[in-house]
Coordinates of C-alpha atoms and ligand atoms in Angstrom, one line a residue:
X716 CA -60.0 -75.8 110.0
X717 CA -56.8 -77.8 109.2
X718 CA -53.7 -75.7 109.8
X719 CA -52.4 -76.6 106.3
X720 CA -55.0 -74.4 104.6
X721 CA -53.8 -71.3 106.4
X722 CA -50.1 -72.0 105.8
X723 CA -48.6 -69.0 104.1
X724 CA -46.1 -68.8 101.2
X725 CA -44.7 -66.1 98.9
X726 CA -46.1 -66.0 95.4
X727 CA -44.8 -63.6 92.7
X728 CA -47.2 -64.3 89.9
X729 CA -50.2 -66.4 88.8
X730 CA -50.8 -67.0 85.1
X731 CA -54.2 -68.2 83.9
X732 CA -54.9 -70.1 80.7
X733 CA -51.3 -71.3 80.4
X734 CA -50.8 -73.9 77.7
X735 CA -47.0 -74.6 77.8
X736 CA -46.7 -75.8 81.4
X737 CA -48.2 -79.3 81.1
X738 CA -51.3 -80.8 79.4
X739 CA -54.5 -78.8 78.6
X740 CA -55.4 -75.4 80.0
X741 CA -53.6 -74.6 83.2
X742 CA -53.1 -72.1 86.0
X743 CA -49.4 -71.6 86.7
X744 CA -48.6 -70.4 90.2
X745 CA -45.1 -69.0 90.6
X746 CA -43.5 -69.4 94.0
X747 CA -40.7 -67.1 94.9
X748 CA -37.1 -68.1 95.7
X749 CA -34.5 -70.1 93.8
X750 CA -31.2 -71.6 94.9
X751 CA -29.8 -71.2 91.4
X752 CA -28.7 -68.1 89.4
X753 CA -28.8 -69.3 85.8
X754 CA -27.2 -66.6 83.6
X755 CA -30.2 -66.9 81.2
X756 CA -32.9 -66.7 83.9
X757 CA -36.0 -65.1 82.4
X758 CA -37.4 -64.3 85.9
X759 CA -34.5 -62.8 87.9
X760 CA -37.1 -61.3 90.2
X761 CA -38.0 -64.9 91.2
X762 CA -34.6 -65.7 92.7
X763 CA -34.7 -64.0 96.2
X764 CA -37.0 -65.8 98.6
X765 CA -38.3 -62.7 100.2
X766 CA -40.6 -60.0 98.6
X767 CA -38.5 -57.2 97.0
X768 CA -39.0 -53.8 95.5
X769 CA -37.6 -53.8 92.0
X770 CA -37.6 -50.6 89.8
X771 CA -40.6 -50.0 87.6
X772 CA -42.5 -53.3 87.6
X773 CA -45.7 -51.4 88.1
X774 CA -46.8 -51.9 84.5
X775 CA -46.7 -55.6 84.9
X776 CA -50.0 -57.5 84.6
X777 CA -50.9 -59.4 87.7
X778 CA -53.8 -61.8 88.1
X779 CA -56.9 -60.8 90.2
X780 CA -55.3 -62.4 93.2
X781 CA -52.9 -59.4 93.4
X782 CA -55.6 -56.7 93.4
X783 CA -55.0 -54.3 96.2
X784 CA -51.3 -55.4 96.5
X785 CA -48.5 -52.9 96.0
X786 CA -47.4 -53.4 92.4
X787 CA -44.0 -52.1 93.1
X788 CA -43.2 -55.1 95.3
X789 CA -42.5 -58.5 93.7
X790 CA -43.7 -61.3 95.9
X791 CA -46.7 -61.3 98.3
X792 CA -47.8 -63.6 101.1
X793 CA -50.9 -65.8 100.4
X794 CA -52.4 -68.7 102.3
X795 CA -53.0 -72.1 100.7
X796 CA -56.7 -71.4 100.9
X797 CA -56.3 -68.1 98.9
X798 CA -54.1 -69.7 96.2
X799 CA -56.6 -72.6 95.9
X800 CA -59.5 -70.3 95.6
X801 CA -57.8 -68.6 92.6
X802 CA -56.8 -71.9 91.1
X803 CA -60.3 -73.5 91.5
X804 CA -62.0 -70.6 89.6
X805 CA -60.9 -72.4 86.4
X806 CA -62.0 -75.9 87.3
X807 CA -64.3 -76.1 84.3
X808 CA -61.4 -75.4 81.9
X809 CA -59.3 -78.1 83.5
X810 CA -62.1 -80.6 83.2
X811 CA -62.8 -79.9 79.5
X812 CA -59.2 -79.6 78.4
X813 CA -57.5 -82.2 80.6
X814 CA -55.5 -79.3 82.2
X815 CA -54.8 -78.4 85.8
X816 CA -52.4 -76.5 88.0
X817 CA -48.7 -76.1 87.6
X818 CA -46.4 -74.9 90.5
X819 CA -43.4 -73.2 89.1
X820 CA -40.9 -70.6 90.3
X821 CA -38.2 -69.7 91.1
X822 CA -37.8 -73.2 92.5
X823 CA -41.1 -74.2 94.1
X824 CA -39.3 -76.7 96.4
X825 CA -37.7 -73.8 98.2
X826 CA -41.1 -73.5 100.0
X827 CA -41.4 -77.2 100.3
X828 CA -44.1 -77.4 103.0
X829 CA -46.3 -74.7 101.4
X830 CA -45.9 -76.6 98.1
X831 CA -46.8 -79.9 99.7
X832 CA -50.0 -78.4 101.2
X833 CA -50.9 -76.8 97.8
X834 CA -50.5 -80.2 96.1
X835 CA -52.5 -82.0 98.7
X836 CA -55.4 -79.5 98.4
X837 CA -55.2 -79.8 94.6
X838 CA -55.5 -83.5 94.7
X839 CA -58.4 -83.3 97.2
X840 CA -60.3 -81.4 94.5
X841 CA -59.2 -83.8 91.7
X842 CA -57.0 -81.2 89.9
X843 CA -54.2 -82.5 87.7
X844 CA -50.9 -81.3 89.2
X845 CA -47.5 -80.4 87.6
X846 CA -44.3 -79.2 89.3
X847 CA -41.8 -77.3 87.3
X848 CA -38.4 -77.8 89.1
X849 CA -34.7 -77.3 88.7
X850 CA -34.3 -80.5 90.7
X851 CA -31.9 -78.8 93.1
X852 CA -33.6 -79.6 96.4
X853 CA -33.1 -82.1 99.2
X854 CA -34.3 -85.5 98.1
X855 CA -36.5 -85.6 101.3
X856 CA -38.5 -82.6 99.9
X857 CA -39.1 -84.3 96.6
X858 CA -39.9 -87.6 98.2
X859 CA -42.7 -86.0 100.3
X860 CA -44.5 -84.5 97.3
X861 CA -44.0 -87.3 94.7
X862 CA -47.4 -89.0 95.3
X863 CA -49.3 -85.8 94.9
X864 CA -47.6 -84.8 91.5
X865 CA -49.0 -86.1 88.2
X866 CA -46.2 -84.6 86.2
X867 CA -42.8 -83.3 86.8
X868 CA -41.3 -80.7 84.4
X869 CA -37.7 -81.3 85.2
X870 CA -34.8 -79.1 83.9
X871 CA -31.6 -80.6 82.7
X872 CA -29.1 -77.9 81.7
X873 CA -25.5 -79.1 81.9
X874 CA -24.2 -82.6 82.9
X875 CA -20.7 -81.5 83.9
X876 CA -20.7 -80.5 87.6
X877 CA -18.1 -77.7 87.1
X878 CA -19.8 -76.3 84.0
X879 CA -23.2 -76.4 85.8
X880 CA -21.8 -74.4 88.7
X881 CA -20.2 -71.9 86.3
X882 CA -23.5 -71.1 84.6
X883 CA -26.1 -71.6 87.4
X884 CA -24.2 -71.2 90.6
X885 CA -24.6 -74.8 91.8
X886 CA -23.3 -78.2 90.7
X887 CA -25.2 -80.8 88.7
X888 CA -24.8 -83.8 91.1
X889 CA -27.9 -83.3 93.2
X890 CA -30.0 -82.5 90.1
X891 CA -29.0 -85.7 88.4
X892 CA -29.2 -87.9 91.5
X893 CA -32.7 -86.6 92.2
X894 CA -33.8 -87.3 88.6
X895 CA -32.5 -90.9 88.9
X896 CA -34.5 -91.4 92.1
X897 CA -37.7 -89.9 90.7
X898 CA -37.4 -92.0 87.6
X899 CA -36.8 -95.1 89.7
X900 CA -40.1 -94.3 91.5
X901 CA -41.9 -94.3 88.2
X902 CA -42.8 -90.6 88.4
X903 CA -44.1 -89.1 85.2
X904 CA -41.4 -86.7 84.0
X905 CA -40.9 -84.4 81.0
X906 CA -37.3 -83.2 80.8
X907 CA -36.9 -79.5 79.9
X908 CA -33.7 -78.5 78.2
X909 CA -32.9 -74.8 77.8
X910 CA -31.0 -74.4 74.5
X911 CA -28.5 -71.7 75.2
X912 CA -26.4 -71.3 72.1
X913 CA -22.7 -72.2 72.6
X914 CA -23.3 -73.2 76.3
X915 CA -25.8 -76.0 76.7
X916 CA -26.0 -77.1 73.0
X917 CA -22.3 -78.1 72.9
X918 CA -22.0 -81.7 71.5
X919 CA -20.2 -83.1 74.6
X920 CA -23.1 -81.9 76.8
X921 CA -26.0 -83.0 74.5
X922 CA -24.3 -86.4 74.1
X923 CA -23.9 -86.8 77.9
X924 CA -27.6 -85.8 78.4
X925 CA -28.8 -88.2 75.7
X926 CA -26.8 -91.1 77.2
X927 CA -27.9 -90.3 80.8
X928 CA -31.6 -90.1 79.8
X929 CA -31.5 -93.2 77.8
X930 CA -30.6 -95.1 81.0
X931 CA -33.7 -93.8 82.7
X932 CA -36.5 -95.9 81.3
X933 CA -39.5 -93.9 82.5
X934 CA -38.4 -90.7 80.7
X935 CA -39.4 -90.5 77.0
X936 CA -40.2 -86.8 76.4
X937 CA -38.0 -83.8 76.2
X938 CA -38.9 -80.2 75.6
X939 CA -36.4 -77.9 74.0
X940 CA -36.6 -74.3 75.4
X941 CA -34.8 -72.0 73.0
X942 CA -32.9 -69.1 74.5
X943 CA -34.2 -65.6 74.0
X944 CA -33.2 -62.3 75.5
X945 CA -36.6 -60.9 76.2
X946 CA -35.7 -60.7 79.9
X947 CA -32.8 -58.2 79.3
X948 CA -34.9 -55.2 80.3
X949 CA -35.8 -56.8 83.6
X950 CA -32.1 -57.0 84.5
X951 CA -31.7 -53.4 83.6
X952 CA -34.7 -52.4 85.8
X953 CA -33.3 -54.5 88.6
X954 CA -29.8 -52.8 88.1
X955 CA -28.3 -56.2 87.5
X956 CA -25.7 -56.9 84.9
X957 CA -26.9 -59.2 82.0
X958 CA -24.0 -61.4 81.2
X959 CA -25.3 -63.1 78.0
X960 CA -25.3 -60.1 75.8
X961 CA -23.3 -61.9 73.1
X962 CA -25.5 -65.0 72.9
X963 CA -27.9 -65.2 70.0
X964 CA -31.1 -67.4 70.1
X965 CA -30.6 -70.8 68.4
X966 CA -31.5 -71.0 64.7
X967 CA -34.2 -73.3 63.4
X968 CA -31.4 -75.5 62.1
X969 CA -29.8 -75.9 65.5
X970 CA -33.2 -76.8 67.0
X971 CA -33.9 -79.3 64.2
X972 CA -30.5 -80.9 64.7
X973 CA -30.9 -81.1 68.5
X974 CA -34.3 -82.7 68.0
X975 CA -32.9 -85.3 65.7
X976 CA -30.0 -85.9 68.0
X977 CA -32.1 -86.5 71.1
X978 CA -34.5 -88.5 69.0
X979 CA -31.7 -91.0 68.4
X980 CA -31.6 -91.6 72.2
X981 CA -35.3 -92.7 72.0
X982 CA -36.7 -89.3 73.2
X983 CA -39.9 -87.7 71.8
X984 CA -38.7 -84.1 71.4
X985 CA -41.0 -81.0 71.3
X986 CA -40.0 -77.3 71.2
X987 CA -41.5 -74.9 73.7
X988 CA -40.7 -71.4 75.1
X989 CA -38.0 -70.4 77.7
X990 CA -40.2 -68.4 80.2
Ligands
LIG2253 S1 -33.6 -72.5 87.9 FE1 -35.1 -71.3 86.8 S2 -35.8 -69.7 88.2 FE2 -33.9 -70.5 89.0 S3 -32.3 -69.2 88.3 FE3 -32.5 -70.9 86.9 S4 -33.8 -70.2 85.3 FE4 -34.1 -68.8 87.0

């Protein structure tokens, strides 16, 4: 038995029949751990790399893979083989819908070796693969996975290094340079832009993003992810302060105008959900 199949990683959720994380019907696997701390993070329980006990998350619905696991603990260890057994249960849906598996987080590249093995196994079984990433990872980690990834869902939040650090805890330089390198490799990339009213939708930021993406010829699609505060309760349960109390979700008008604006830079713009 190859050692890669018994490699273990920490997963905090698996969502079946996902339709917003790439083409067709998908299984989304959420790997725990993220180097960022975005103030609007919808999954604050994803940020710490290790399993954690967080308030009353017992009412949360988990996929069958978590049966028998302590529901009070977020994040459990699974092998590549266990994850793939769960993913492969829906092979037939992937085949008929053009779907596949999406590895998300947290930041899946925080567990880069585990992710690499999951991707290799998926490709071995001809499953379409997507990786949902913040782009904040060493280039060497991205370079190792690129040939096993059919689609990157790549977040661009704020262009300015200082502003990026202010709202996410890390600067933008690495994120932008990795995106340049991925695009130069001809990777298929959909850029995801969280629309956080008064923060990311400011004209100087959207202008800079539009100009930057226009220069990357292989990127032609952007998904707008409108801010919502559905995660507020999670912060309360985790006894963490929620700092965006004053921020309202963007209006339809704001989304329409952003769509038009990014369209002028040659991007095909769709609206999704901030999850
Ligand atoms: S990159 Fe994603 S998972 Fe990480 S803190 Fe930001 S929103 Fe949360």
